[in-house]
Coordinates of C-alpha atoms (C1' of nucleotides) in Angstrom, one line a residue:
Chain A
X279 CA 209.5 142.9 187.6
X280 CA 213.0 143.9 188.4
X281 CA 216.4 142.9 187.1
X282 CA 219.6 141.7 188.6
X283 CA 221.8 144.7 189.5
X284 CA 219.1 147.3 189.6
X285 CA 219.0 149.5 192.6
X286 CA 216.7 148.0 195.3
X287 CA 214.6 149.3 198.0
X288 CA 211.2 147.9 197.3
X289 CA 210.1 144.5 198.3
X290 CA 207.1 142.7 196.9
X291 CA 204.5 140.4 198.3
X292 CA 202.7 138.0 196.0
X293 CA 199.0 138.5 196.0
X294 CA 198.2 136.2 193.1
X295 CA 200.2 134.0 190.8
X296 CA 203.7 132.8 190.9
X297 CA 207.0 134.6 190.7
X298 CA 210.5 133.3 190.3
X299 CA 213.8 134.9 191.1
X300 CA 216.8 134.0 189.0
X301 CA 220.5 134.7 188.9
X302 CA 222.3 134.8 185.6
X303 CA 226.0 134.2 185.4
X304 CA 228.4 135.5 182.9
X305 CA 228.1 132.6 180.5
X306 CA 224.3 132.9 180.3
X307 CA 223.7 130.1 182.7
X308 CA 220.7 130.5 185.0
X309 CA 220.1 129.6 188.6
X310 CA 216.5 129.9 189.7
X311 CA 216.9 130.9 193.4
X312 CA 213.3 130.8 194.4
X313 CA 209.6 130.5 193.7
X314 CA 207.2 132.7 195.4
X315 CA 203.5 132.0 195.9
X316 CA 200.6 133.7 197.6
X317 CA 201.7 135.7 200.6
X318 CA 205.5 135.2 200.0
X319 CA 207.7 138.2 200.0
X320 CA 210.7 138.7 197.8
X321 CA 213.2 141.4 196.9
X322 CA 214.5 142.1 200.4
X323 CA 217.9 143.2 199.1
X324 CA 219.1 146.5 200.6
X325 CA 220.9 148.2 197.8
X326 CA 221.0 146.3 194.6
X327 CA 218.9 143.4 193.6
X328 CA 221.1 140.3 193.5
X329 CA 218.6 138.5 191.3
X330 CA 216.0 139.1 188.7
X331 CA 212.4 138.6 189.5
X332 CA 210.1 137.3 186.8
X333 CA 206.5 136.4 186.6
X334 CA 205.9 132.7 186.0
X335 CA 202.2 133.1 185.6
X336 CA 200.1 136.3 185.5
X337 CA 200.7 137.9 188.9
X338 CA 199.5 140.6 191.2
X339 CA 201.9 141.9 193.7
X340 CA 201.8 144.3 196.6
X341 CA 204.8 146.6 197.0
X342 CA 206.5 147.0 200.4
X343 CA 208.7 150.1 200.7
X344 CA 211.4 148.7 203.0
X345 CA 213.6 150.3 205.5
X346 CA 215.4 152.5 206.2
X347 CA 212.9 155.2 207.1
X348 CA 210.2 152.8 208.3
X349 CA 210.0 152.4 212.1
X350 CA 211.3 149.8 214.4
X351 CA 208.2 147.7 214.1
X352 CA 208.7 147.2 210.4
X353 CA 212.4 146.6 210.9
X354 CA 211.4 143.8 213.2
X355 CA 209.1 142.4 210.5
X356 CA 211.9 142.6 207.9
X357 CA 214.2 140.8 210.3
X358 CA 211.6 138.1 210.6
X359 CA 211.3 137.8 206.8
X360 CA 215.1 137.7 206.4
X361 CA 215.3 134.9 208.9
X362 CA 212.8 132.9 207.0
X363 CA 214.6 133.6 203.8
X364 CA 217.8 132.5 205.5
X365 CA 216.3 129.3 206.7
X366 CA 215.1 128.5 203.2
X367 CA 218.5 129.3 201.7
X368 CA 220.0 126.9 204.2
X369 CA 217.7 124.2 203.2
X370 CA 218.6 124.8 199.6
X371 CA 222.3 124.6 200.3
X372 CA 221.7 121.2 201.9
X373 CA 219.5 120.1 199.0
X374 CA 222.1 121.1 196.4
X375 CA 225.1 120.0 198.4
X376 CA 223.9 116.6 199.6
X377 CA 220.9 115.3 197.7
X378 CA 220.5 113.2 194.6
X379 CA 218.2 114.1 191.7
X380 CA 215.5 111.8 193.0
X381 CA 215.6 113.4 196.4
X382 CA 215.7 116.9 195.0
X383 CA 212.6 116.4 192.8
X384 CA 210.8 114.7 195.7
X385 CA 211.5 117.5 198.0
X386 CA 210.4 120.0 195.4
X387 CA 207.1 118.2 194.8
X388 CA 206.4 118.3 198.5
X389 CA 207.1 122.0 198.6
X390 CA 204.6 122.8 195.9
X391 CA 201.4 124.7 196.9
X392 CA 198.4 122.5 197.5
X393 CA 195.2 122.8 195.5
X394 CA 192.8 120.7 197.4
X395 CA 192.0 120.3 201.0
X396 CA 193.9 117.1 201.9
X397 CA 197.0 118.3 200.1
X398 CA 197.3 115.5 197.7
X399 CA 196.9 117.6 194.6
X400 CA 199.6 120.1 193.9
X401 CA 200.0 123.0 191.5
X402 CA 203.0 122.9 189.2
X403 CA 202.8 126.2 187.4
X404 CA 206.4 126.5 186.2
X405 CA 207.9 124.8 183.2
X406 CA 210.4 121.9 183.6
X407 CA 213.3 124.1 182.7
X408 CA 212.5 126.4 185.7
X409 CA 212.4 123.4 188.0
X410 CA 215.7 122.1 186.6
X411 CA 217.4 125.4 187.1
X412 CA 216.0 125.6 190.6
X413 CA 217.2 122.2 191.6
X414 CA 220.6 122.4 189.8
X415 CA 219.6 119.7 187.3
X416 CA 218.6 119.5 183.7
X417 CA 215.1 119.4 182.3
X418 CA 215.8 115.9 181.1
X419 CA 216.7 114.6 184.5
X420 CA 213.7 116.2 186.1
X421 CA 211.5 114.7 183.5
X422 CA 213.0 111.3 184.0
X423 CA 212.5 111.5 187.7
X424 CA 208.9 112.5 187.3
X425 CA 208.4 109.5 185.0
X426 CA 210.1 107.2 187.4
X427 CA 207.9 108.4 190.3
X428 CA 204.9 108.0 188.2
X429 CA 205.8 104.5 187.1
X430 CA 206.2 103.6 190.8
X431 CA 202.7 104.9 191.5
X432 CA 204.0 107.5 193.9
X433 CA 202.7 110.5 192.0
X434 CA 200.3 110.8 189.2
X435 CA 200.5 113.8 186.9
X436 CA 197.2 115.3 185.7
X437 CA 198.7 117.5 183.1
X438 CA 201.6 119.9 182.9
X439 CA 200.4 122.0 185.7
X440 CA 199.1 119.6 188.3
X441 CA 200.3 116.5 190.1
X442 CA 198.5 114.2 192.5
X443 CA 200.6 112.7 195.2
X444 CA 199.5 109.1 195.7
X445 CA 202.0 108.1 198.4
X446 CA 203.1 111.1 200.3
X447 CA 204.8 108.9 202.9
X448 CA 207.1 107.4 200.4
X449 CA 207.8 110.7 198.9
X450 CA 208.8 112.1 202.3
X451 CA 211.0 109.1 202.8
X452 CA 212.7 109.5 199.5
X453 CA 213.2 113.2 199.9
X454 CA 215.2 112.6 203.1
X455 CA 214.0 115.8 204.7
X456 CA 213.1 114.7 208.2
X457 CA 213.0 117.8 210.3
X458 CA 214.5 117.0 213.6
X459 CA 213.2 120.2 214.9
X460 CA 210.0 122.1 214.9
X461 CA 211.3 125.6 215.0
X462 CA 209.5 128.2 213.0
X463 CA 212.7 129.8 211.8
X464 CA 214.8 126.8 211.4
X465 CA 213.0 125.0 208.6
X466 CA 210.0 126.0 206.7
X467 CA 210.7 124.0 203.6
X468 CA 207.4 122.3 203.7
X469 CA 206.0 125.7 203.0
X470 CA 202.4 124.9 204.1
X471 CA 202.2 123.4 207.5
Chain B
X73 CA 230.0 125.8 220.8
X74 CA 226.3 125.0 220.3
X75 CA 224.4 122.2 218.8
X76 CA 221.9 121.9 216.1
X77 CA 218.4 122.2 217.6
X78 CA 219.4 123.9 220.8
X79 CA 217.5 127.0 221.7
X80 CA 219.1 130.1 220.3
X81 CA 219.3 133.7 221.3
X82 CA 223.0 134.3 221.4
X83 CA 225.1 135.2 218.4
X84 CA 228.9 135.0 218.3
X85 CA 231.6 137.0 216.8
X86 CA 234.9 135.4 216.1
X87 CA 237.8 137.2 217.8
X88 CA 240.5 134.7 217.0
X89 CA 240.6 131.3 215.2
X90 CA 238.2 129.7 212.9
X91 CA 234.7 128.3 213.4
X92 CA 232.6 126.1 211.2
X93 CA 228.8 125.6 211.2
X94 CA 227.5 122.2 210.2
X95 CA 224.2 120.7 209.5
X96 CA 223.8 117.0 210.1
X97 CA 221.0 115.1 208.3
X98 CA 219.2 112.1 209.6
X99 CA 221.5 109.6 207.9
X100 CA 224.6 111.1 209.5
X101 CA 225.6 113.1 206.5
X102 CA 227.2 116.4 207.1
X103 CA 227.0 119.7 205.3
X104 CA 229.3 122.4 206.4
X105 CA 227.4 125.5 205.9
X106 CA 230.0 128.1 206.7
X107 CA 233.4 129.0 207.9
X108 CA 233.8 132.1 210.1
X109 CA 237.0 134.0 210.5
X110 CA 238.1 137.0 212.5
X111 CA 235.2 139.5 212.8
X112 CA 232.5 137.2 211.3
X113 CA 229.3 136.7 213.2
X114 CA 227.3 133.5 213.3
X115 CA 224.4 132.0 215.2
X116 CA 221.8 134.5 214.1
X117 CA 218.9 132.1 214.4
X118 CA 216.0 133.5 216.4
X119 CA 214.7 130.5 218.3
X120 CA 216.6 127.3 217.6
X121 CA 220.0 126.9 216.1
X122 CA 219.6 125.3 212.7
X123 CA 223.2 124.2 212.7
X124 CA 225.9 123.2 215.0
X125 CA 228.9 125.5 215.5
X126 CA 232.3 123.9 216.1
X127 CA 235.8 125.2 216.6
X128 CA 238.1 124.3 213.7
X129 CA 241.1 125.7 215.6
X130 CA 241.4 127.2 219.0
X131 CA 239.1 130.1 219.1
X132 CA 238.1 133.1 221.1
X133 CA 234.6 134.5 220.5
X134 CA 232.6 137.4 221.7
X135 CA 228.9 136.8 222.5
X136 CA 226.2 139.0 221.2
X137 CA 222.9 138.8 223.0
X138 CA 220.5 139.4 220.1
X139 CA 217.1 140.6 219.9
X140 CA 214.3 140.7 220.9
X141 CA 214.7 143.0 223.8
X142 CA 217.6 145.1 222.4
X143 CA 216.7 148.4 220.9
X144 CA 216.0 149.4 217.3
X145 CA 219.6 150.3 216.7
X146 CA 220.7 146.7 217.3
X147 CA 217.8 145.4 215.3
X148 CA 219.1 147.4 212.4
X149 CA 222.5 145.9 212.9
X150 CA 221.1 142.4 213.0
X151 CA 219.2 143.2 209.8
X152 CA 222.4 144.2 208.2
X153 CA 224.2 141.0 209.3
X154 CA 221.3 138.9 208.1
X155 CA 221.5 140.6 204.7
X156 CA 225.1 139.8 204.5
X157 CA 224.4 136.2 205.5
X158 CA 221.7 136.1 202.9
X159 CA 224.0 137.3 200.2
X160 CA 226.6 134.7 201.1
X161 CA 223.9 132.0 201.1
X162 CA 222.9 133.1 197.6
X163 CA 226.5 132.8 196.5
X164 CA 226.6 129.3 197.9
X165 CA 223.4 128.2 196.1
X166 CA 224.9 129.3 192.8
X167 CA 228.2 127.6 193.6
X168 CA 226.5 124.3 194.5
X169 CA 223.9 124.5 191.8
X170 CA 225.9 125.5 188.8
X171 CA 229.7 125.0 189.4
X172 CA 232.1 122.1 188.8
X173 CA 234.5 120.8 191.3
X174 CA 237.3 122.8 189.8
X175 CA 235.3 126.0 190.0
X176 CA 234.2 125.3 193.5
X177 CA 237.6 124.6 194.8
X178 CA 239.0 127.7 193.0
X179 CA 236.4 129.9 194.4
X180 CA 237.0 128.5 197.8
X181 CA 240.7 129.2 197.7
X182 CA 240.0 132.7 196.7
X183 CA 237.7 133.1 199.7
X184 CA 240.4 132.0 202.2
X185 CA 241.8 134.6 204.6
X186 CA 245.0 136.2 203.5
X187 CA 248.2 135.8 205.5
X188 CA 250.5 138.2 203.9
X189 CA 250.1 141.7 202.5
X190 CA 249.8 141.1 198.8
X191 CA 247.2 138.3 199.4
X192 CA 249.1 135.6 197.6
X193 CA 249.5 133.5 200.7
X194 CA 246.3 132.0 202.2
X195 CA 245.5 130.2 205.4
X196 CA 243.8 126.8 205.1
X197 CA 243.1 125.9 208.7
X198 CA 240.4 123.3 208.1
X199 CA 240.9 119.6 207.1
X200 CA 240.1 118.4 203.6
X201 CA 236.9 116.7 204.8
X202 CA 235.6 120.1 206.0
X203 CA 236.3 121.7 202.6
X204 CA 234.6 118.8 200.9
X205 CA 231.5 118.9 203.0
X206 CA 231.4 122.7 202.5
X207 CA 231.6 122.4 198.7
X208 CA 229.4 119.4 198.3
X209 CA 232.3 117.2 197.2
X210 CA 234.3 114.4 198.6
X211 CA 237.7 114.8 200.2
X212 CA 239.2 112.8 197.3
X213 CA 237.9 115.2 194.6
X214 CA 239.1 118.2 196.6
X215 CA 242.5 116.6 196.9
X216 CA 242.6 115.8 193.2
X217 CA 241.7 119.4 192.3
X218 CA 244.4 120.7 194.6
X219 CA 246.9 118.5 192.9
X220 CA 245.7 119.5 189.5
X221 CA 246.0 123.2 190.3
X222 CA 249.4 122.6 191.7
X223 CA 250.6 120.7 188.7
X224 CA 249.5 123.6 186.5
X225 CA 251.5 126.0 188.7
X226 CA 248.4 128.0 189.6
X227 CA 248.8 127.3 193.3
X228 CA 251.6 126.0 195.5
X229 CA 250.8 124.4 198.8
X230 CA 253.3 125.1 201.6
X231 CA 251.9 122.5 203.9
X232 CA 248.4 121.4 205.1
X233 CA 247.6 124.8 206.4
X234 CA 248.9 127.3 203.8
X235 CA 248.7 127.8 200.1
X236 CA 250.5 130.3 197.9
X237 CA 248.4 131.5 194.9
X238 CA 250.8 131.8 192.0
X239 CA 248.4 132.9 189.4
X240 CA 245.4 134.6 190.9
X241 CA 244.1 135.8 187.6
X242 CA 243.8 132.3 186.3
X243 CA 242.3 131.2 189.5
X244 CA 239.4 133.6 189.4
X245 CA 239.0 133.0 185.8
X246 CA 238.5 129.4 186.6
X247 CA 236.2 130.1 189.5
X248 CA 233.8 131.8 187.1
X249 CA 232.8 134.3 189.7
X250 CA 233.7 137.3 187.8
X251 CA 231.7 138.4 184.8
X252 CA 234.2 138.3 182.0
X253 CA 233.0 136.8 178.8
X254 CA 236.4 136.1 177.2
X255 CA 238.5 133.0 177.7
X256 CA 239.0 130.5 175.0
X257 CA 240.8 128.7 177.7
X258 CA 241.0 125.0 178.5
X259 CA 238.7 125.7 181.4
X260 CA 235.9 127.3 179.6
X261 CA 232.5 126.0 180.5
X262 CA 229.1 124.9 179.2
X263 CA 228.0 127.8 177.2
X264 CA 224.4 128.5 176.5
X265 CA 222.7 129.8 173.4
Chain C
dC31 C1' 196.8 122.0 159.2
dG32 C1' 201.3 123.5 160.3
dC33 C1' 204.5 125.8 163.1
dA34 C1' 206.6 126.6 167.6
dC35 C1' 207.3 125.3 172.0
dT36 C1' 207.4 122.2 175.8
dC37 C1' 208.1 117.7 177.4
dT38 C1' 209.6 112.8 177.1
dT39 C1' 212.7 109.2 176.1
dG40 C1' 216.8 106.8 174.5
dA41 C1' 222.0 106.2 173.8
dG42 C1' 226.4 107.5 174.9
dG43 C1' 229.9 109.9 177.6
dG44 C1' 232.0 112.3 181.4
dA45 C1' 232.5 114.3 186.1
dG46 C1' 232.7 113.0 190.5
dC47 C1' 231.8 109.1 193.8
dT48 C1' 233.2 104.5 195.9
dC49 C1' 236.4 101.4 197.1
dA50 C1' 241.0 100.5 198.0
dA51 C1' 245.9 101.1 198.6
dC52 C1' 249.5 103.9 199.9
dA53 C1' 251.9 108.2 201.7
dT54 C1' 252.4 111.8 204.8
dT55 C1' 251.8 114.2 209.0
dT56 C1' 250.7 114.2 213.9
dG57 C1' 250.6 112.4 218.4
dT58 C1' 252.2 109.4 222.2
dG59 C1' 255.0 106.7 225.0
dG60 C1' 259.5 104.6 225.7
Chain D
dC291 C1' 265.0 111.3 219.8
dC292 C1' 263.0 107.4 217.9
dA293 C1' 259.3 103.8 217.3
dC294 C1' 254.9 103.1 216.5
dA295 C1' 250.1 104.1 215.9
dA296 C1' 246.4 107.0 214.5
dA297 C1' 244.8 110.5 211.8
dT298 C1' 244.9 112.9 207.6
dG299 C1' 245.9 113.3 202.8
dT300 C1' 246.9 111.5 198.0
dT301 C1' 246.3 108.6 194.2
dG302 C1' 244.5 104.9 191.2
dA303 C1' 240.6 101.9 189.1
dG304 C1' 236.1 101.1 188.3
dC305 C1' 231.3 102.5 188.5
dT306 C1' 227.2 105.5 188.8
dC307 C1' 224.5 109.2 188.2
dC308 C1' 223.5 112.8 185.6
dC309 C1' 224.7 115.6 181.5
dT310 C1' 224.9 115.9 176.4
dC311 C1' 223.2 115.0 172.1
dA312 C1' 219.5 113.6 169.4
dA313 C1' 215.0 112.3 168.0
dG314 C1' 210.2 112.0 168.8
dA315 C1' 205.7 113.0 171.1
dG316 C1' 202.4 116.0 173.1
dT317 C1' 200.3 120.8 173.4
dG318 C1' 198.8 125.4 172.1
dC319 C1' 197.9 128.7 168.7
dG320 C1' 197.8 131.0 164.2

DNA sequence: CGCACTCTTGAGGGAGCTCAACATTTGTGG
DNA sequence: CCACAAATGTTGAGCTCCCTCAAGAGTGCG
């Protein structure tokens, strides 16, 4: 979609499908910095894209021409989006700085988009390597944690692309993300409220 | 200065001294999310502060009454600040997701404010525990890495509050922030491919 | 069926944490 | 200025969690 370092200016909103943004370091290592689902906006950089954006599945996106020429109203909207992005980034810093593999994967599962009404079934459209690079783990560890949670009856994978959460309470507890506050801009990690 | 969860609306600019922002999780764990030096602005949250802000040294700050009533011009400025904060957060995600203790501490030293003209002497106003909680490490590991770098003659601590960088080239080679794909050095890191 | 790719699982090793002791600096009162 | 205590920092030993390496199982597609 776009590559790290290219000149920016256009943001995107996901209409359908899933997009990931990645940062590649000099040694070829990859850090997935975000997954974007229906309605999410990415590519808010002002001058040069700091990350690459890639399609995880087939996607349709809507382009947003951002500032600077757009009016104050849109500036306000961009500010709002940036605050949301900021809040998510903060969450990620805490996740990566203070959480174990088990907690990370649990939190990640809870952040997945729901497929059915009661939110027990989640879509898992990205490969394990993407999840690993997103959580700062290896594919192996992610796989092991999935297996562990399954063995304990907390989740139940349907196939590669779907999971059923059997015990969301326990998952919440494990993830250790109790939000002390309800603020809209503070934490929107559980993306669907 | 302000506490996590309090209602927001005022941002601050550091005029003198050093401020840290911290997030406390339910179990009492602490993640330092940022250090702010002269000219840096913090507390950009819209509704509730997501973090606590605390003085590391004696500080003087200037308050910024932020949006929403301020005009388009200030909105633009806030947008700019948010973008900067965003870029920093991205850096931190990569640091925490993909770097070793050695790389983290090296990068941290390089991010410290300079004291003298040639930038070899850096100020280190915060205690080791703050550095540890900032880098997602323990005080012990931070201390060990400092000792290691000192033993190799790369840095040379004056006292608790100041370091001299003896070999800045090696330091940012270690930190892995720059995109150079050379280095058959002892510190080279997990390649890929 | 066979190849490529993704995912799972096991065994071993290493980076960083925990626990613990000690050293150094800072602060306080005599 | 010294004595002592408290806070902060350093260092060592052992252990844990996750990474690495390796093999095997499941899946998709020609």
